[in-house]
Amino acid sequence: MNPALETLMLAIATDEALAVPQAALFIGAEAHPTLSAWPEITGWQPFKPLATTWDQAGFNRCEMIPDQKWPLVIVLPGKSRDETFAWFAMARDHLEPGGKLVVSMPNTAGAGRFEKELAKATRNITSLQKHKCRAFHVTLDDSWDEAIFNEWRDLGTPRQIPQTAFTVEAGIFSSDHIDPGSQLLADHLPAHWHGDLADLGAGWGFLTDAILKRCPKVARIDLYEADSRALACARKNLAAYPHEIGYHWHDVTTGLPRSYDAILMNPPFHIGQATHVDLGRVFLKTAADSLKRGGKLILVANRQLPYEAVLEANGLLWRKVVEDKVYKILSAEKR
Ligand SMILES: C[S@@+](CC[C@H](N)C(=O)[O-])C[C@H]1O[C@@H](n2cnc3c(N)ncnc32)[C@H](O)[C@@H]1O
């Protein structure tokens, strides 16, 4: 159960001002059984596993939000400040006059602070607290401070990481700096890799960029990434390379469609706020299953993560390339 989603559904069920509308837009859509009884709901969800669950529940989903207005827009933000404000602005742009914007988020994600900011911009707000979350809603009228929404809208536009040419967007992994673990891996990549490669959890393309710079004989590289916004940034960041590059909006935990000569990755081990070592383990297993015999793997991980045993259990011979106070680089070969 996602407590923010439960709180949201409770607010809609119990607050008379929030009667089920004829149509609604759900930004950051997550499936809930109650929504099946709604006349029409359109979801937008950039994270592939959640988008798949939404689709499987039979709801309508858009890849890009159409230029359309709704009487109700629901926002279930992630954990990034800029993304949350940008989603408030996105919601505002899709509200019809008199329409309602409902937000729900955990207290640990700063719900109280975001509620106050939204109240400043809209001058009216109703709030419900439950499950250590807050659901709050506002009604669009002429009193809304459009200057604040303009500032928030800007937070959602693609931007560059300072002192680099890399394009990023609020809410994606390492959206304002290069991740130090990824940088350590980039500094220790082999120079002789060739053939078909894959980058698992490729983000906005930092590691693919590094390996293509380091290994001129790479024939093709496939990026697998769950966040569609990160993948869109990767397309821009890698556009100048002449190589064959595949961009896949894909949940790596479901396996890969083909096998590779070499794989590189900085595997995720967080889902939302929580640490999930299992997610990293499944990434390692997917990599092991998708390497050809003799295929190579290189990855970076936090030092304390027990990935050596996972590599061994999946038939890979491994060695530690380097470690610092926080990270280790592991290299492995499929027997
Ligand atoms: C630690 S980041 C590394 C990003 C990038 N490779 C870099 O080094 O900057 C892990 C990436 O995995 C992605 N991710 C998380 N869960 C995923 C899944 N189930 N399938 C594919 N990608 C996933 C995240 O969106 C994130 O971009």
XYZ file of C-alpha atoms and ligand atoms in Angstrom:
362
model
C 0.000 0.000 0.000
C 1.198 3.510 -0.830
C 0.061 5.594 2.215
C -0.066 8.821 0.172
C -2.384 7.141 -2.348
C -4.616 5.788 0.454
C -4.805 9.272 2.030
C -5.671 10.740 -1.350
C -8.492 8.246 -1.898
C -9.765 8.911 1.638
C -9.856 12.679 1.009
C -11.792 12.175 -2.221
C -14.233 9.760 -0.568
C -14.936 11.902 2.499
C -14.683 15.548 1.376
C -17.947 16.757 -0.198
C -16.074 19.369 -2.210
C -14.302 16.534 -4.020
C -17.194 14.591 -5.562
C -16.089 12.108 -8.245
C -15.874 14.158 -11.475
C -16.880 13.197 -15.001
C -13.193 13.178 -15.948
C -9.878 13.540 -14.148
C -6.166 13.746 -14.890
C -3.758 11.913 -12.542
C -0.149 13.189 -12.609
C 2.180 10.539 -11.132
C -0.631 8.014 -11.612
C -0.809 4.930 -9.425
C -3.560 2.350 -9.707
C -6.146 2.019 -6.911
C -9.290 -0.183 -6.945
C -11.545 2.800 -6.087
C -10.596 4.514 -9.355
C -12.228 1.707 -11.369
C -15.649 3.140 -10.480
C -14.778 6.600 -11.886
C -16.359 7.540 -15.239
C -13.025 8.537 -16.859
C -9.488 8.983 -15.590
C -6.323 9.622 -17.594
C -2.964 8.878 -15.992
C 0.512 10.195 -16.701
C 3.337 8.191 -15.148
C 6.995 8.429 -16.235
C 8.181 5.414 -14.161
C 7.737 2.226 -16.179
C 6.867 -0.282 -13.386
C 4.077 2.009 -12.100
C 2.897 2.745 -15.650
C 2.672 -1.003 -16.297
C 0.593 -1.562 -13.138
C -1.669 1.319 -14.203
C -2.107 -0.188 -17.686
C -2.750 -3.655 -16.293
C -5.538 -2.236 -14.106
C -7.213 -1.124 -17.360
C -6.895 2.654 -16.989
C -6.255 5.124 -19.791
C -2.661 6.454 -19.892
C -0.956 9.190 -21.921
C 2.790 9.350 -22.699
C 2.539 13.149 -23.064
C -0.272 15.042 -21.376
C -2.550 16.352 -24.153
C -3.372 20.048 -24.426
C -6.678 19.612 -22.591
C -8.363 20.828 -19.362
C -9.944 18.699 -16.643
C -12.361 19.441 -13.741
C -10.050 17.521 -11.387
C -6.284 17.089 -11.504
C -4.647 14.773 -8.980
C -0.935 15.001 -8.174
C 1.045 12.276 -6.399
C 4.563 13.722 -6.359
C 7.878 11.905 -6.086
C 10.636 13.006 -3.744
C 12.218 15.913 -5.621
C 11.389 19.499 -4.554
C 11.646 20.945 -8.065
C 9.645 18.094 -9.572
C 6.862 18.632 -7.023
C 6.569 22.354 -7.800
C 6.807 21.659 -11.536
C 3.959 19.139 -11.194
C 1.845 21.744 -9.345
C 2.339 24.050 -12.359
C 1.598 21.222 -14.788
C -1.619 20.512 -12.890
C -2.585 24.189 -12.976
C -2.135 24.230 -16.777
C -4.620 21.380 -17.160
C -7.357 22.641 -14.822
C -10.571 24.070 -16.190
C -11.953 27.223 -14.465
C -13.406 26.192 -11.101
C -11.510 22.907 -11.340
C -9.884 21.245 -8.347
C -6.264 20.347 -7.777
C -5.665 17.603 -5.174
C -2.197 16.668 -3.934
C -1.161 13.898 -1.560
C 2.295 13.258 -0.147
C 4.062 11.802 2.906
C 5.010 14.082 5.802
C 8.586 12.845 5.417
C 8.626 14.285 1.879
C 7.813 17.750 3.271
C 4.012 17.641 2.802
C 3.464 20.458 5.325
C 5.939 22.750 3.571
C 4.491 22.067 0.107
C 0.963 22.619 1.414
C 2.012 26.038 2.760
C 3.652 26.980 -0.565
C 0.552 25.940 -2.518
C -1.658 27.867 -0.075
C 0.470 31.002 -0.685
C -0.013 30.637 -4.436
C -3.741 29.895 -4.358
C -4.942 31.592 -1.164
C -7.382 28.799 -0.303
C -6.620 25.263 0.781
C -8.314 22.334 2.517
C -6.245 19.612 4.097
C -6.630 16.120 5.551
C -3.981 14.212 7.512
C -3.874 10.416 7.721
C -1.312 7.585 7.417
C 1.527 10.104 8.153
C 0.562 11.874 4.907
C -1.322 15.003 3.923
C -3.886 15.319 1.125
C -4.721 18.938 0.298
C -6.860 20.568 -2.369
C -7.503 23.959 -3.933
C -10.042 25.331 -6.433
C -8.906 27.344 -9.465
C -10.129 30.950 -9.525
C -8.803 34.400 -10.479
C -7.058 34.864 -7.134
C -4.264 32.379 -7.942
C -0.823 33.989 -8.113
C 0.246 33.193 -11.678
C 3.762 34.599 -11.103
C 4.438 31.804 -8.613
C 3.122 29.177 -11.032
C 5.374 30.633 -13.753
C 8.391 30.141 -11.469
C 7.328 26.579 -10.714
C 6.752 25.840 -14.421
C 10.365 26.879 -15.130
C 11.621 24.314 -12.606
C 10.284 21.568 -14.890
C 12.045 22.652 -18.073
C 15.165 20.703 -19.096
C 18.418 22.334 -17.923
C 22.132 21.644 -17.961
C 24.322 20.288 -15.184
C 26.607 23.235 -14.304
C 29.960 23.221 -16.144
C 28.814 20.414 -18.463
C 26.784 20.073 -21.650
C 24.562 17.351 -20.129
C 20.808 17.954 -20.246
C 18.794 16.878 -17.199
C 15.326 17.402 -15.783
C 13.923 17.795 -12.266
C 12.961 14.507 -10.620
C 15.334 12.197 -12.500
C 18.420 10.623 -10.895
C 21.377 13.031 -10.369
C 19.531 15.980 -11.877
C 21.890 18.668 -10.581
C 25.302 16.992 -10.384
C 27.197 13.975 -11.667
C 26.815 11.114 -9.213
C 30.184 10.481 -7.503
C 29.726 6.693 -7.779
C 29.066 6.964 -11.522
C 32.107 9.244 -11.853
C 34.293 6.665 -10.086
C 33.032 3.992 -12.492
C 33.649 6.282 -15.494
C 37.249 6.747 -14.273
C 37.801 2.965 -14.178
C 36.063 1.768 -17.327
C 38.026 -0.634 -19.543
C 39.349 0.720 -22.843
C 39.036 -2.493 -24.886
C 35.320 -3.294 -24.849
C 33.723 -3.914 -28.259
C 30.648 -5.546 -29.770
C 27.152 -5.146 -28.296
C 26.806 -3.391 -24.938
C 23.999 -2.527 -22.539
C 23.716 0.161 -19.852
C 21.165 -0.911 -17.206
C 19.365 1.891 -15.361
C 21.034 4.251 -17.805
C 19.551 7.487 -16.413
C 20.344 10.509 -18.588
C 23.222 8.656 -20.282
C 26.303 9.538 -18.238
C 27.852 6.040 -18.269
C 26.998 5.411 -21.922
C 28.704 8.684 -22.805
C 31.769 7.629 -20.785
C 32.060 4.147 -22.356
C 31.577 5.467 -25.905
C 34.374 7.993 -25.303
C 36.630 5.283 -23.823
C 35.983 2.384 -26.258
C 35.961 3.371 -29.941
C 35.222 -0.208 -31.097
C 31.790 -0.465 -29.454
C 29.338 -1.425 -32.231
C 26.061 -0.825 -30.465
C 24.793 0.119 -27.035
C 21.287 -0.319 -25.616
C 20.132 1.926 -22.773
C 17.494 0.412 -20.477
C 15.856 2.947 -18.157
C 12.555 3.040 -16.244
C 12.176 6.840 -16.115
C 10.960 8.122 -19.488
C 12.136 11.668 -18.677
C 15.707 10.474 -18.026
C 15.647 8.502 -21.274
C 14.507 11.604 -23.181
C 17.490 13.493 -21.697
C 19.811 10.620 -22.688
C 18.646 10.932 -26.304
C 19.735 14.568 -26.289
C 22.998 13.901 -24.443
C 24.078 11.135 -26.826
C 22.708 12.574 -30.081
C 26.161 13.441 -31.450
C 27.484 9.842 -31.331
C 27.491 8.011 -34.683
C 26.989 4.615 -32.973
C 23.873 2.515 -33.122
C 22.137 3.398 -29.839
C 18.903 1.820 -28.588
C 16.727 3.668 -26.073
C 14.377 1.401 -24.124
C 11.751 2.569 -21.627
C 12.026 -0.680 -19.746
C 11.765 -2.269 -16.296
C 15.092 -4.099 -15.962
C 13.648 -6.412 -13.283
C 11.576 -8.076 -16.036
C 14.759 -9.197 -17.867
C 16.207 -8.051 -21.199
C 15.031 -9.060 -24.678
C 18.525 -10.074 -25.957
C 22.087 -10.896 -24.850
C 25.239 -8.747 -24.780
C 29.029 -8.877 -24.938
C 29.330 -6.444 -22.028
C 27.125 -4.609 -19.555
C 27.790 -1.597 -17.336
C 25.638 -0.128 -14.608
C 25.189 1.862 -11.443
C 22.232 -0.185 -10.175
C 19.457 1.556 -8.220
C 18.822 0.499 -4.664
C 16.083 2.957 -3.756
C 12.381 2.908 -4.562
C 10.981 6.285 -3.545
C 12.357 6.996 -0.062
C 13.068 3.378 0.887
C 16.247 1.327 0.426
C 15.692 -1.876 -1.533
C 18.874 -3.917 -1.788
C 16.730 -6.493 -3.594
C 16.280 -4.142 -6.525
C 20.065 -4.035 -7.001
C 20.237 -7.834 -6.661
C 17.660 -8.283 -9.416
C 19.624 -5.901 -11.647
C 22.711 -8.088 -11.128
C 20.754 -11.242 -11.934
C 19.295 -9.654 -15.072
C 22.817 -8.680 -16.152
C 24.145 -12.207 -15.499
C 21.247 -13.759 -17.465
C 21.805 -11.369 -20.378
C 25.577 -11.758 -20.847
C 26.949 -14.073 -23.525
C 29.453 -16.697 -22.313
C 32.706 -14.840 -21.608
C 30.726 -11.568 -21.449
C 31.895 -8.791 -19.130
C 30.124 -6.781 -16.451
C 31.306 -3.702 -14.595
C 29.341 -1.893 -11.900
C 29.610 0.577 -9.063
C 27.886 0.102 -5.713
C 27.970 1.446 -2.195
C 30.664 -0.460 -0.319
C 28.286 -2.052 2.162
C 26.024 -3.646 -0.470
C 26.574 -7.426 -0.560
C 26.771 -7.798 -4.327
C 29.818 -10.102 -4.506
C 27.731 -13.051 -3.289
C 25.042 -12.246 -5.854
C 27.596 -12.262 -8.675
C 28.929 -15.615 -7.540
C 25.455 -17.113 -7.130
C 24.708 -16.108 -10.723
C 27.769 -17.785 -12.205
C 30.044 -14.771 -12.569
C 33.753 -14.630 -11.684
C 34.320 -11.268 -10.036
C 37.095 -9.005 -8.793
C 37.169 -5.676 -7.024
C 38.730 -3.048 -9.300
C 38.929 -0.277 -6.716
C 37.140 1.116 -3.693
C 37.065 4.424 -1.847
C 35.386 5.435 1.418
C 31.893 5.117 -0.080
C 31.936 3.094 -3.288
C 33.428 -0.023 -4.831
C 33.816 -0.972 -8.475
C 33.232 -4.649 -9.253
C 34.159 -6.265 -12.518
C 32.915 -9.740 -13.497
C 32.922 -12.284 -16.305
C 30.350 -14.914 -17.213
C 31.879 -18.389 -17.092
C 21.824 4.925 -9.575
S 20.920 5.511 -10.964
C 22.170 5.460 -12.244
C 21.824 6.331 -13.434
C 22.941 6.465 -14.482
N 23.374 5.163 -14.956
C 24.119 7.225 -13.920
O 25.129 6.563 -13.649
O 24.022 8.441 -13.762
C 19.873 4.155 -11.309
C 18.894 4.359 -12.457
O 18.063 3.195 -12.540
C 16.757 3.605 -12.896
N 15.822 2.538 -12.464
C 15.255 2.340 -11.247
N 14.482 1.245 -11.257
C 14.565 0.734 -12.506
C 13.997 -0.409 -13.145
N 13.201 -1.240 -12.488
N 14.305 -0.633 -14.445
C 15.123 0.216 -15.124
N 15.693 1.301 -14.581
C 15.425 1.558 -13.281
C 16.564 4.921 -12.179
O 15.540 5.686 -12.791
C 17.966 5.552 -12.317
O 18.046 6.346 -13.460
